[in-house]
Amino acid sequence: SEQSYEHIIVTHPAPRVALVTLNRPKALNALCNALIAELNTAFKALDRDDNVGAIVLTGNEKAFAAGADIKEMKDKTFAEVYKHDFIRSWSEMTQVTKPIIAAVRGYALGGGCELAMMADIIYAADTATFGQPEIKLGIIPGAGGTQRLPRLIGRSRAMELILTGRNFSAQEAYSWGMVARLFPSTRVVEEAVSTAEQIGKVGGLAVKAAKEAINLGEEMGLGEGVKFERRLFHGLFSTADQKEGMAAFAEKRKAQFKHD
Ligand code: HXC
């Protein structure tokens, strides 16, 4: 999965961990089309890479991402955005089957906040700032914000934030359950990498099944979701990792998962 990109950087800071860094610092990582295309290419390659167990997505200290690129969007017409289904490619990230941890520092606004919400886990710097300011630009969130924010923090809070466009703090996002953990800004990426490394050590097929069960469950009723979970659960008894994990427990030793 080594390749060089213009707007992102892909590194491997720990065993089975890929770190994807948004790298358009002069524009506060505004998410231009070329950046999203690179992100999709990188995510697809990492999802296929057997040496990667989990992915961390981050920006820099000042901005995770300050949103879609307003300068690139401002003169677009309805015909143009409708014809080319502008923003559709953003949701490719939700097809990635490996866990993605967003490590948010600085601004995560508009499409930046939506990108973080497409990740599976959000870690944030205690100084991070979130927001869906689209309403102030005469638009609404267009990359899932009106759907994911209310599911993550509740309808009334999401309504208030999206209708006013006011920013919200990392502490608010944490207290509402949108952010899993808060850290000092200098530590958030290393903590996300450390969690990704831990996830990379357990059986990869079980990790994939767990993410699939949680994500598909959100689109099902409880009964269907529980049945879907049970099918995946049963299926894992056909894996070498299940045999190894349970044998290791019985033999009082550490499991050596092969992700098979
Ligand atoms: C294009 C952007 C940008 C953006 C910042 N920049 N955000 N360019 N699109 N979303 C550029 C600025 O124009 C500027 O370029 C440089 O980055 C530095 O930004 P400043 O504004 O000078 O920095 P600062 O004063 O510190 O203010 C930071 C900020 C502000 C509060 C985050 O930049 C800001 O309000 N940005 C826009 C936030 C926003 O509205 N996001 C939602 C976008 S709509 P120059 O060339 O002047 O140095 C959206 C829709 C999503 O995301 C729909 C579907 C995806």
PDB file of C-alpha atoms and ligand atoms in Angstrom:
ATOM      1  CA  SER A   1       0.000   0.000   0.000  1.00  0.00           C
ATOM      2  CA  GLU A   2       3.024   2.325  -0.304  1.00  0.00           C
ATOM      3  CA  GLN A   3       2.296   5.032  -2.819  1.00  0.00           C
ATOM      4  CA  SER A   4       2.894   8.739  -2.834  1.00  0.00           C
ATOM      5  CA  TYR A   5       0.037  11.176  -2.726  1.00  0.00           C
ATOM      6  CA  GLU A   6      -0.257  14.940  -3.015  1.00  0.00           C
ATOM      7  CA  HIS A   7      -2.802  15.697  -0.272  1.00  0.00           C
ATOM      8  CA  ILE A   8      -2.419  12.807   2.153  1.00  0.00           C
ATOM      9  CA  ILE A   9       0.438  10.862   3.751  1.00  0.00           C
ATOM     10  CA  VAL A  10       0.247   7.130   4.477  1.00  0.00           C
ATOM     11  CA  THR A  11       2.665   5.656   7.034  1.00  0.00           C
ATOM     12  CA  HIS A  12       2.911   2.502   9.156  1.00  0.00           C
ATOM     13  CA  PRO A  13       3.801   3.663  12.692  1.00  0.00           C
ATOM     14  CA  ALA A  14       3.208   0.293  14.398  1.00  0.00           C
ATOM     15  CA  PRO A  15       2.761  -3.351  13.415  1.00  0.00           C
ATOM     16  CA  ARG A  16      -0.456  -3.840  11.382  1.00  0.00           C
ATOM     17  CA  VAL A  17      -1.363  -0.141  11.740  1.00  0.00           C
ATOM     18  CA  ALA A  18      -1.718   2.374   8.914  1.00  0.00           C
ATOM     19  CA  LEU A  19      -1.764   6.084   9.692  1.00  0.00           C
ATOM     20  CA  VAL A  20      -3.431   8.298   7.075  1.00  0.00           C
ATOM     21  CA  THR A  21      -2.656  11.986   7.575  1.00  0.00           C
ATOM     22  CA  LEU A  22      -4.609  14.665   5.723  1.00  0.00           C
ATOM     23  CA  ASN A  23      -1.958  17.013   4.412  1.00  0.00           C
ATOM     24  CA  ARG A  24      -3.279  20.273   2.945  1.00  0.00           C
ATOM     25  CA  PRO A  25      -2.200  22.452   5.867  1.00  0.00           C
ATOM     26  CA  LYS A  26      -2.433  25.778   4.015  1.00  0.00           C
ATOM     27  CA  ALA A  27      -6.155  25.229   3.460  1.00  0.00           C
ATOM     28  CA  LEU A  28      -6.732  23.726   6.944  1.00  0.00           C
ATOM     29  CA  ASN A  29      -7.145  20.366   5.200  1.00  0.00           C
ATOM     30  CA  ALA A  30     -10.185  21.564   3.248  1.00  0.00           C
ATOM     31  CA  LEU A  31     -11.462  18.437   1.530  1.00  0.00           C
ATOM     32  CA  CYS A  32     -11.114  19.143  -2.166  1.00  0.00           C
ATOM     33  CA  ASN A  33     -12.155  16.518  -4.720  1.00  0.00           C
ATOM     34  CA  ALA A  34      -8.562  15.460  -5.374  1.00  0.00           C
ATOM     35  CA  LEU A  35      -8.009  14.839  -1.661  1.00  0.00           C
ATOM     36  CA  ILE A  36     -11.139  12.699  -1.347  1.00  0.00           C
ATOM     37  CA  ALA A  37     -10.102  10.709  -4.433  1.00  0.00           C
ATOM     38  CA  GLU A  38      -6.682  10.028  -2.875  1.00  0.00           C
ATOM     39  CA  LEU A  39      -8.271   9.100   0.435  1.00  0.00           C
ATOM     40  CA  ASN A  40     -10.523   6.578  -1.312  1.00  0.00           C
ATOM     41  CA  THR A  41      -7.581   5.079  -3.216  1.00  0.00           C
ATOM     42  CA  ALA A  42      -5.566   4.761  -0.006  1.00  0.00           C
ATOM     43  CA  PHE A  43      -8.417   3.275   2.022  1.00  0.00           C
ATOM     44  CA  LYS A  44      -9.139   0.703  -0.695  1.00  0.00           C
ATOM     45  CA  ALA A  45      -5.484  -0.366  -0.821  1.00  0.00           C
ATOM     46  CA  LEU A  46      -5.237  -0.585   2.979  1.00  0.00           C
ATOM     47  CA  ASP A  47      -8.460  -2.572   3.198  1.00  0.00           C
ATOM     48  CA  ARG A  48      -6.938  -5.172   0.830  1.00  0.00           C
ATOM     49  CA  ASP A  49      -3.539  -5.194   2.577  1.00  0.00           C
ATOM     50  CA  ASP A  50      -3.220  -8.314   4.777  1.00  0.00           C
ATOM     51  CA  ASN A  51      -0.497  -6.591   6.787  1.00  0.00           C
ATOM     52  CA  VAL A  52      -2.909  -3.902   8.011  1.00  0.00           C
ATOM     53  CA  GLY A  53      -5.339  -4.589  10.842  1.00  0.00           C
ATOM     54  CA  ALA A  54      -6.628  -1.100  11.614  1.00  0.00           C
ATOM     55  CA  ILE A  55      -6.367   2.438  10.254  1.00  0.00           C
ATOM     56  CA  VAL A  56      -5.925   5.788  12.012  1.00  0.00           C
ATOM     57  CA  LEU A  57      -7.084   8.933  10.210  1.00  0.00           C
ATOM     58  CA  THR A  58      -5.791  12.300  11.368  1.00  0.00           C
ATOM     59  CA  GLY A  59      -5.040  15.863  10.273  1.00  0.00           C
ATOM     60  CA  ASN A  60      -2.695  18.262  12.022  1.00  0.00           C
ATOM     61  CA  GLU A  61      -2.703  20.243  15.270  1.00  0.00           C
ATOM     62  CA  LYS A  62      -4.692  23.142  13.827  1.00  0.00           C
ATOM     63  CA  ALA A  63      -7.217  21.195  11.766  1.00  0.00           C
ATOM     64  CA  PHE A  64      -8.487  17.687  11.306  1.00  0.00           C
ATOM     65  CA  ALA A  65     -10.346  19.221   8.345  1.00  0.00           C
ATOM     66  CA  ALA A  66     -12.166  22.560   8.029  1.00  0.00           C
ATOM     67  CA  GLY A  67     -14.790  21.086   5.710  1.00  0.00           C
ATOM     68  CA  ALA A  68     -15.406  20.617   2.037  1.00  0.00           C
ATOM     69  CA  ASP A  69     -13.420  23.053  -0.101  1.00  0.00           C
ATOM     70  CA  ILE A  70     -15.699  26.107  -0.228  1.00  0.00           C
ATOM     71  CA  LYS A  71     -13.695  27.781  -3.002  1.00  0.00           C
ATOM     72  CA  GLU A  72     -14.037  24.693  -5.184  1.00  0.00           C
ATOM     73  CA  MET A  73     -17.790  24.440  -4.486  1.00  0.00           C
ATOM     74  CA  LYS A  74     -18.955  28.017  -4.616  1.00  0.00           C
ATOM     75  CA  ASP A  75     -19.725  28.383  -8.335  1.00  0.00           C
ATOM     76  CA  LYS A  76     -21.191  24.939  -8.926  1.00  0.00           C
ATOM     77  CA  THR A  77     -24.706  24.764 -10.373  1.00  0.00           C
ATOM     78  CA  PHE A  78     -27.522  22.369  -9.496  1.00  0.00           C
ATOM     79  CA  ALA A  79     -27.202  20.676 -12.891  1.00  0.00           C
ATOM     80  CA  GLU A  80     -23.510  20.074 -12.313  1.00  0.00           C
ATOM     81  CA  VAL A  81     -23.735  18.725  -8.756  1.00  0.00           C
ATOM     82  CA  TYR A  82     -26.762  16.557  -9.591  1.00  0.00           C
ATOM     83  CA  LYS A  83     -25.338  15.199 -12.841  1.00  0.00           C
ATOM     84  CA  HIS A  84     -22.025  14.178 -11.285  1.00  0.00           C
ATOM     85  CA  ASP A  85     -23.556  13.225  -7.933  1.00  0.00           C
ATOM     86  CA  PHE A  86     -21.169  15.572  -6.127  1.00  0.00           C
ATOM     87  CA  ILE A  87     -20.228  14.228  -2.623  1.00  0.00           C
ATOM     88  CA  ARG A  88     -21.287  10.654  -3.410  1.00  0.00           C
ATOM     89  CA  SER A  89     -17.667   9.488  -3.498  1.00  0.00           C
ATOM     90  CA  TRP A  90     -17.245  10.703   0.097  1.00  0.00           C
ATOM     91  CA  SER A  91     -19.173   7.714   1.411  1.00  0.00           C
ATOM     92  CA  GLU A  92     -16.718   5.195  -0.082  1.00  0.00           C
ATOM     93  CA  MET A  93     -14.949   5.363   3.268  1.00  0.00           C
ATOM     94  CA  THR A  94     -17.967   3.670   4.855  1.00  0.00           C
ATOM     95  CA  GLN A  95     -17.291   0.577   2.700  1.00  0.00           C
ATOM     96  CA  VAL A  96     -13.922  -0.030   4.354  1.00  0.00           C
ATOM     97  CA  THR A  97     -14.210  -3.264   6.357  1.00  0.00           C
ATOM     98  CA  LYS A  98     -11.288  -2.626   8.718  1.00  0.00           C
ATOM     99  CA  PRO A  99     -11.692  -0.376  11.753  1.00  0.00           C
ATOM    100  CA  ILE A 100     -10.921   3.311  11.249  1.00  0.00           C
ATOM    101  CA  ILE A 101     -10.083   5.499  14.235  1.00  0.00           C
ATOM    102  CA  ALA A 102     -10.317   9.256  13.671  1.00  0.00           C
ATOM    103  CA  ALA A 103      -7.768  11.161  15.793  1.00  0.00           C
ATOM    104  CA  VAL A 104      -9.168  14.697  15.783  1.00  0.00           C
ATOM    105  CA  ARG A 105      -7.106  17.769  16.649  1.00  0.00           C
ATOM    106  CA  GLY A 106      -8.134  21.359  15.936  1.00  0.00           C
ATOM    107  CA  TYR A 107     -11.092  22.070  13.665  1.00  0.00           C
ATOM    108  CA  ALA A 108     -13.409  19.308  12.466  1.00  0.00           C
ATOM    109  CA  LEU A 109     -16.022  21.405  10.690  1.00  0.00           C
ATOM    110  CA  GLY A 110     -18.676  20.618   8.107  1.00  0.00           C
ATOM    111  CA  GLY A 111     -17.406  17.822   5.898  1.00  0.00           C
ATOM    112  CA  GLY A 112     -14.501  17.437   8.362  1.00  0.00           C
ATOM    113  CA  CYS A 113     -16.916  16.619  11.168  1.00  0.00           C
ATOM    114  CA  GLU A 114     -18.798  14.296   8.815  1.00  0.00           C
ATOM    115  CA  LEU A 115     -15.565  12.523   7.862  1.00  0.00           C
ATOM    116  CA  ALA A 116     -14.798  11.961  11.558  1.00  0.00           C
ATOM    117  CA  MET A 117     -18.310  10.568  12.073  1.00  0.00           C
ATOM    118  CA  MET A 118     -17.772   8.087   9.208  1.00  0.00           C
ATOM    119  CA  ALA A 119     -14.910   6.592  11.244  1.00  0.00           C
ATOM    120  CA  ASP A 120     -15.674   3.781  13.700  1.00  0.00           C
ATOM    121  CA  ILE A 121     -14.134   5.387  16.762  1.00  0.00           C
ATOM    122  CA  ILE A 122     -13.364   9.065  17.411  1.00  0.00           C
ATOM    123  CA  TYR A 123     -10.519  10.075  19.724  1.00  0.00           C
ATOM    124  CA  ALA A 124     -10.191  13.832  20.174  1.00  0.00           C
ATOM    125  CA  ALA A 125      -7.766  16.360  21.558  1.00  0.00           C
ATOM    126  CA  ASP A 126      -9.365  18.166  24.498  1.00  0.00           C
ATOM    127  CA  THR A 127      -8.835  21.361  22.475  1.00  0.00           C
ATOM    128  CA  ALA A 128     -10.587  20.103  19.310  1.00  0.00           C
ATOM    129  CA  THR A 129     -13.555  22.009  17.865  1.00  0.00           C
ATOM    130  CA  PHE A 130     -16.405  20.312  16.061  1.00  0.00           C
ATOM    131  CA  GLY A 131     -19.239  21.882  14.099  1.00  0.00           C
ATOM    132  CA  GLN A 132     -21.668  21.641  11.210  1.00  0.00           C
ATOM    133  CA  PRO A 133     -21.589  25.281  10.048  1.00  0.00           C
ATOM    134  CA  GLU A 134     -23.150  24.592   6.622  1.00  0.00           C
ATOM    135  CA  ILE A 135     -26.353  26.464   7.446  1.00  0.00           C
ATOM    136  CA  LYS A 136     -24.287  29.679   7.542  1.00  0.00           C
ATOM    137  CA  LEU A 137     -23.253  29.025   3.938  1.00  0.00           C
ATOM    138  CA  GLY A 138     -26.811  28.547   2.720  1.00  0.00           C
ATOM    139  CA  ILE A 139     -26.568  24.759   2.570  1.00  0.00           C
ATOM    140  CA  ILE A 140     -26.992  21.758   4.871  1.00  0.00           C
ATOM    141  CA  PRO A 141     -24.546  18.982   5.750  1.00  0.00           C
ATOM    142  CA  GLY A 142     -24.182  16.791   2.654  1.00  0.00           C
ATOM    143  CA  ALA A 143     -21.952  13.898   3.706  1.00  0.00           C
ATOM    144  CA  GLY A 144     -24.240  12.258   6.246  1.00  0.00           C
ATOM    145  CA  GLY A 145     -24.214  14.916   8.982  1.00  0.00           C
ATOM    146  CA  THR A 146     -27.999  15.181   9.284  1.00  0.00           C
ATOM    147  CA  GLN A 147     -28.144  11.390   9.685  1.00  0.00           C
ATOM    148  CA  ARG A 148     -25.091  10.476  11.755  1.00  0.00           C
ATOM    149  CA  LEU A 149     -25.037  13.413  14.192  1.00  0.00           C
ATOM    150  CA  PRO A 150     -28.565  12.768  15.586  1.00  0.00           C
ATOM    151  CA  ARG A 151     -27.831   9.031  15.827  1.00  0.00           C
ATOM    152  CA  LEU A 152     -24.637   9.780  17.768  1.00  0.00           C
ATOM    153  CA  ILE A 153     -25.764  12.574  20.099  1.00  0.00           C
ATOM    154  CA  GLY A 154     -29.583  12.639  19.950  1.00  0.00           C
ATOM    155  CA  ARG A 155     -32.121  14.523  17.912  1.00  0.00           C
ATOM    156  CA  SER A 156     -32.559  17.697  19.942  1.00  0.00           C
ATOM    157  CA  ARG A 157     -28.835  18.442  20.273  1.00  0.00           C
ATOM    158  CA  ALA A 158     -28.181  17.637  16.612  1.00  0.00           C
ATOM    159  CA  MET A 159     -31.105  19.796  15.531  1.00  0.00           C
ATOM    160  CA  GLU A 160     -29.790  22.736  17.542  1.00  0.00           C
ATOM    161  CA  LEU A 161     -26.237  22.370  16.225  1.00  0.00           C
ATOM    162  CA  ILE A 162     -27.218  21.914  12.578  1.00  0.00           C
ATOM    163  CA  LEU A 163     -29.845  24.682  12.581  1.00  0.00           C
ATOM    164  CA  THR A 164     -27.612  27.264  14.270  1.00  0.00           C
ATOM    165  CA  GLY A 165     -24.277  26.117  12.861  1.00  0.00           C
ATOM    166  CA  ARG A 166     -22.607  26.769  16.205  1.00  0.00           C
ATOM    167  CA  ASN A 167     -19.362  24.984  16.955  1.00  0.00           C
ATOM    168  CA  PHE A 168     -19.184  22.495  19.802  1.00  0.00           C
ATOM    169  CA  SER A 169     -16.260  21.547  21.985  1.00  0.00           C
ATOM    170  CA  ALA A 170     -14.448  18.242  22.334  1.00  0.00           C
ATOM    171  CA  GLN A 171     -15.774  18.096  25.930  1.00  0.00           C
ATOM    172  CA  GLU A 172     -19.359  18.410  24.660  1.00  0.00           C
ATOM    173  CA  ALA A 173     -18.756  15.762  21.979  1.00  0.00           C
ATOM    174  CA  TYR A 174     -17.263  13.475  24.639  1.00  0.00           C
ATOM    175  CA  SER A 175     -20.050  14.004  27.167  1.00  0.00           C
ATOM    176  CA  TRP A 176     -22.645  13.230  24.453  1.00  0.00           C
ATOM    177  CA  GLY A 177     -20.931   9.972  23.481  1.00  0.00           C
ATOM    178  CA  MET A 178     -19.799  11.028  19.999  1.00  0.00           C
ATOM    179  CA  VAL A 179     -16.131  10.946  21.045  1.00  0.00           C
ATOM    180  CA  ALA A 180     -14.833   7.799  22.753  1.00  0.00           C
ATOM    181  CA  ARG A 181     -11.879   9.375  24.584  1.00  0.00           C
ATOM    182  CA  LEU A 182     -10.227  12.763  25.085  1.00  0.00           C
ATOM    183  CA  PHE A 183      -6.475  13.317  25.267  1.00  0.00           C
ATOM    184  CA  PRO A 184      -4.039  16.231  25.317  1.00  0.00           C
ATOM    185  CA  SER A 185      -3.484  17.288  21.701  1.00  0.00           C
ATOM    186  CA  THR A 186       0.111  16.028  21.744  1.00  0.00           C
ATOM    187  CA  ARG A 187      -1.028  12.503  22.653  1.00  0.00           C
ATOM    188  CA  VAL A 188      -4.176  11.837  20.650  1.00  0.00           C
ATOM    189  CA  VAL A 189      -2.490  10.342  17.567  1.00  0.00           C
ATOM    190  CA  GLU A 190      -0.175   8.043  19.539  1.00  0.00           C
ATOM    191  CA  GLU A 191      -3.137   6.865  21.643  1.00  0.00           C
ATOM    192  CA  ALA A 192      -5.164   6.148  18.497  1.00  0.00           C
ATOM    193  CA  VAL A 193      -2.192   4.271  17.003  1.00  0.00           C
ATOM    194  CA  SER A 194      -1.826   2.282  20.223  1.00  0.00           C
ATOM    195  CA  THR A 195      -5.514   1.278  20.140  1.00  0.00           C
ATOM    196  CA  ALA A 196      -5.216   0.407  16.438  1.00  0.00           C
ATOM    197  CA  GLU A 197      -2.196  -1.766  17.285  1.00  0.00           C
ATOM    198  CA  GLN A 198      -4.220  -3.591  19.944  1.00  0.00           C
ATOM    199  CA  ILE A 199      -7.045  -4.150  17.451  1.00  0.00           C
ATOM    200  CA  GLY A 200      -4.492  -5.398  14.919  1.00  0.00           C
ATOM    201  CA  LYS A 201      -3.349  -8.135  17.300  1.00  0.00           C
ATOM    202  CA  VAL A 202      -6.701  -9.860  17.818  1.00  0.00           C
ATOM    203  CA  GLY A 203      -8.212 -12.057  15.119  1.00  0.00           C
ATOM    204  CA  GLY A 204      -8.802 -10.017  11.966  1.00  0.00           C
ATOM    205  CA  LEU A 205     -11.847 -12.006  10.870  1.00  0.00           C
ATOM    206  CA  ALA A 206     -13.538 -11.496  14.258  1.00  0.00           C
ATOM    207  CA  VAL A 207     -12.726  -7.761  14.071  1.00  0.00           C
ATOM    208  CA  LYS A 208     -14.248  -7.583  10.613  1.00  0.00           C
ATOM    209  CA  ALA A 209     -17.366  -9.452  11.765  1.00  0.00           C
ATOM    210  CA  ALA A 210     -17.787  -7.216  14.822  1.00  0.00           C
ATOM    211  CA  LYS A 211     -17.628  -4.039  12.738  1.00  0.00           C
ATOM    212  CA  GLU A 212     -20.018  -5.533  10.192  1.00  0.00           C
ATOM    213  CA  ALA A 213     -22.504  -6.554  12.889  1.00  0.00           C
ATOM    214  CA  ILE A 214     -22.507  -3.128  14.535  1.00  0.00           C
ATOM    215  CA  ASN A 215     -22.765  -1.232  11.248  1.00  0.00           C
ATOM    216  CA  LEU A 216     -25.403  -3.389   9.568  1.00  0.00           C
ATOM    217  CA  GLY A 217     -27.312  -3.578  12.845  1.00  0.00           C
ATOM    218  CA  GLU A 218     -27.859   0.186  12.660  1.00  0.00           C
ATOM    219  CA  GLU A 219     -29.906  -0.394   9.531  1.00  0.00           C
ATOM    220  CA  MET A 220     -32.008  -3.232  11.004  1.00  0.00           C
ATOM    221  CA  GLY A 221     -34.550  -3.742  13.745  1.00  0.00           C
ATOM    222  CA  LEU A 222     -33.299  -5.332  16.984  1.00  0.00           C
ATOM    223  CA  GLY A 223     -34.582  -8.835  16.189  1.00  0.00           C
ATOM    224  CA  GLU A 224     -33.046  -8.938  12.724  1.00  0.00           C
ATOM    225  CA  GLY A 225     -29.812  -7.445  14.053  1.00  0.00           C
ATOM    226  CA  VAL A 226     -29.477 -10.087  16.747  1.00  0.00           C
ATOM    227  CA  LYS A 227     -30.106 -12.854  14.173  1.00  0.00           C
ATOM    228  CA  PHE A 228     -27.514 -11.329  11.850  1.00  0.00           C
ATOM    229  CA  GLU A 229     -25.050 -11.218  14.737  1.00  0.00           C
ATOM    230  CA  ARG A 230     -25.703 -14.908  15.503  1.00  0.00           C
ATOM    231  CA  ARG A 231     -24.985 -15.918  11.881  1.00  0.00           C
ATOM    232  CA  LEU A 232     -21.636 -14.133  12.007  1.00  0.00           C
ATOM    233  CA  PHE A 233     -20.942 -15.552  15.473  1.00  0.00           C
ATOM    234  CA  HIS A 234     -21.587 -19.116  14.259  1.00  0.00           C
ATOM    235  CA  GLY A 235     -19.455 -18.519  11.179  1.00  0.00           C
ATOM    236  CA  LEU A 236     -16.435 -17.602  13.287  1.00  0.00           C
ATOM    237  CA  PHE A 237     -16.302 -21.211  14.559  1.00  0.00           C
ATOM    238  CA  SER A 238     -14.957 -22.105  11.119  1.00  0.00           C
ATOM    239  CA  THR A 239     -11.854 -19.939  11.626  1.00  0.00           C
ATOM    240  CA  ALA A 240      -8.380 -20.940  12.790  1.00  0.00           C
ATOM    241  CA  ASP A 241      -8.377 -17.873  15.036  1.00  0.00           C
ATOM    242  CA  GLN A 242     -11.349 -19.193  17.062  1.00  0.00           C
ATOM    243  CA  LYS A 243      -9.576 -22.526  17.588  1.00  0.00           C
ATOM    244  CA  GLU A 244      -6.345 -20.744  18.547  1.00  0.00           C
ATOM    245  CA  GLY A 245      -8.023 -18.150  20.801  1.00  0.00           C
ATOM    246  CA  MET A 246      -9.942 -20.708  22.830  1.00  0.00           C
ATOM    247  CA  ALA A 247      -7.094 -23.290  22.912  1.00  0.00           C
ATOM    248  CA  ALA A 248      -4.736 -20.579  24.195  1.00  0.00           C
ATOM    249  CA  PHE A 249      -7.175 -19.720  26.983  1.00  0.00           C
ATOM    250  CA  ALA A 250      -7.519 -23.381  28.017  1.00  0.00           C
ATOM    251  CA  GLU A 251      -3.716 -23.845  27.915  1.00  0.00           C
ATOM    252  CA  LYS A 252      -3.116 -20.607  29.874  1.00  0.00           C
ATOM    253  CA  ARG A 253      -0.941 -19.075  27.151  1.00  0.00           C
ATOM    254  CA  LYS A 254      -1.163 -16.019  24.916  1.00  0.00           C
ATOM    255  CA  ALA A 255      -3.043 -16.538  21.634  1.00  0.00           C
ATOM    256  CA  GLN A 256      -1.123 -16.131  18.372  1.00  0.00           C
ATOM    257  CA  PHE A 257      -3.712 -15.055  15.846  1.00  0.00           C
ATOM    258  CA  LYS A 258      -3.034 -15.555  12.157  1.00  0.00           C
ATOM    259  CA  HIS A 259      -6.143 -13.693  10.972  1.00  0.00           C
ATOM    260  CA  ASP A 260      -7.401 -16.845   9.232  1.00  0.00           C
TER     261      ASP A 260
HETATM  262  C1  HXC B   1     -11.626  26.238   1.463  1.00  0.00           C
HETATM  263  C2  HXC B   1     -10.632  26.902   3.437  1.00  0.00           C
HETATM  264  C3  HXC B   1     -11.634  26.244   4.195  1.00  0.00           C
HETATM  265  C4  HXC B   1     -12.642  25.546   3.477  1.00  0.00           C
HETATM  266  C5  HXC B   1     -10.265  27.190   5.557  1.00  0.00           C
HETATM  267  N1  HXC B   1      -9.805  27.474   4.328  1.00  0.00           N
HETATM  268  N2  HXC B   1     -11.371  26.452   5.512  1.00  0.00           N
HETATM  269  N3  HXC B   1     -10.646  26.884   2.084  1.00  0.00           N
HETATM  270  N4  HXC B   1     -12.605  25.579   2.118  1.00  0.00           N
HETATM  271  N5  HXC B   1     -13.606  24.864   4.109  1.00  0.00           N
HETATM  272  C6  HXC B   1      -8.619  28.272   3.949  1.00  0.00           C
HETATM  273  C7  HXC B   1      -8.884  29.744   4.145  1.00  0.00           C
HETATM  274  O1  HXC B   1      -9.576  30.282   3.056  1.00  0.00           O
HETATM  275  C8  HXC B   1      -7.482  30.260   4.234  1.00  0.00           C
HETATM  276  O2  HXC B   1      -6.918  30.349   2.941  1.00  0.00           O
HETATM  277  C9  HXC B   1      -6.739  29.159   4.988  1.00  0.00           C
HETATM  278  O3  HXC B   1      -7.550  27.985   4.814  1.00  0.00           O
HETATM  279  C10 HXC B   1      -6.621  29.423   6.466  1.00  0.00           C
HETATM  280  O4  HXC B   1      -7.905  29.699   6.993  1.00  0.00           O
HETATM  281  P1  HXC B   1      -8.275  30.996   7.827  1.00  0.00           P
HETATM  282  O5  HXC B   1      -9.719  31.207   7.693  1.00  0.00           O
HETATM  283  O6  HXC B   1      -7.388  32.141   7.458  1.00  0.00           O
HETATM  284  O7  HXC B   1      -7.896  30.520   9.298  1.00  0.00           O
HETATM  285  P2  HXC B   1      -8.527  31.023  10.678  1.00  0.00           P
HETATM  286  O8  HXC B   1      -8.716  32.498  10.658  1.00  0.00           O
HETATM  287  O9  HXC B   1      -7.704  30.422  11.743  1.00  0.00           O
HETATM  288  O10 HXC B   1     -10.009  30.390  10.731  1.00  0.00           O
HETATM  289  C11 HXC B   1     -10.176  28.994  10.813  1.00  0.00           C
HETATM  290  C12 HXC B   1     -11.650  28.631  10.491  1.00  0.00           C
HETATM  291  C13 HXC B   1     -12.071  29.212   9.138  1.00  0.00           C
HETATM  292  C14 HXC B   1     -12.576  29.169  11.617  1.00  0.00           C
HETATM  293  C15 HXC B   1     -11.734  27.100  10.510  1.00  0.00           C
HETATM  294  O11 HXC B   1     -11.068  28.859   8.172  1.00  0.00           O
HETATM  295  C16 HXC B   1     -13.377  28.737   8.629  1.00  0.00           C
HETATM  296  O12 HXC B   1     -14.445  29.174   9.095  1.00  0.00           O
HETATM  297  N6  HXC B   1     -13.382  27.838   7.631  1.00  0.00           N
HETATM  298  C17 HXC B   1     -14.563  27.357   6.968  1.00  0.00           C
HETATM  299  C18 HXC B   1     -15.309  26.381   7.845  1.00  0.00           C
HETATM  300  C19 HXC B   1     -16.572  25.897   7.172  1.00  0.00           C
HETATM  301  O13 HXC B   1     -17.515  26.653   6.910  1.00  0.00           O
HETATM  302  N7  HXC B   1     -16.630  24.615   6.872  1.00  0.00           N
HETATM  303  C20 HXC B   1     -17.778  23.993   6.236  1.00  0.00           C
HETATM  304  C21 HXC B   1     -17.563  23.995   4.769  1.00  0.00           C
HETATM  305  S1  HXC B   1     -19.009  23.443   3.921  1.00  0.00           S
HETATM  306  P3  HXC B   1      -6.097  31.632   2.439  1.00  0.00           P
HETATM  307  O14 HXC B   1      -5.849  31.321   0.992  1.00  0.00           O
HETATM  308  O15 HXC B   1      -6.950  32.823   2.702  1.00  0.00           O
HETATM  309  O16 HXC B   1      -4.873  31.589   3.304  1.00  0.00           O
HETATM  310  C22 HXC B   1     -18.932  21.794   4.014  1.00  0.00           C
HETATM  311  C23 HXC B   1     -20.065  21.115   3.294  1.00  0.00           C
HETATM  312  C24 HXC B   1     -19.974  19.674   3.406  1.00  0.00           C
HETATM  313  O17 HXC B   1     -18.076  21.223   4.567  1.00  0.00           O
HETATM  314  C25 HXC B   1     -20.989  19.099   2.498  1.00  0.00           C
HETATM  315  C26 HXC B   1     -20.649  17.777   2.039  1.00  0.00           C
HETATM  316  C27 HXC B   1     -19.302  17.338   2.214  1.00  0.00           C
END
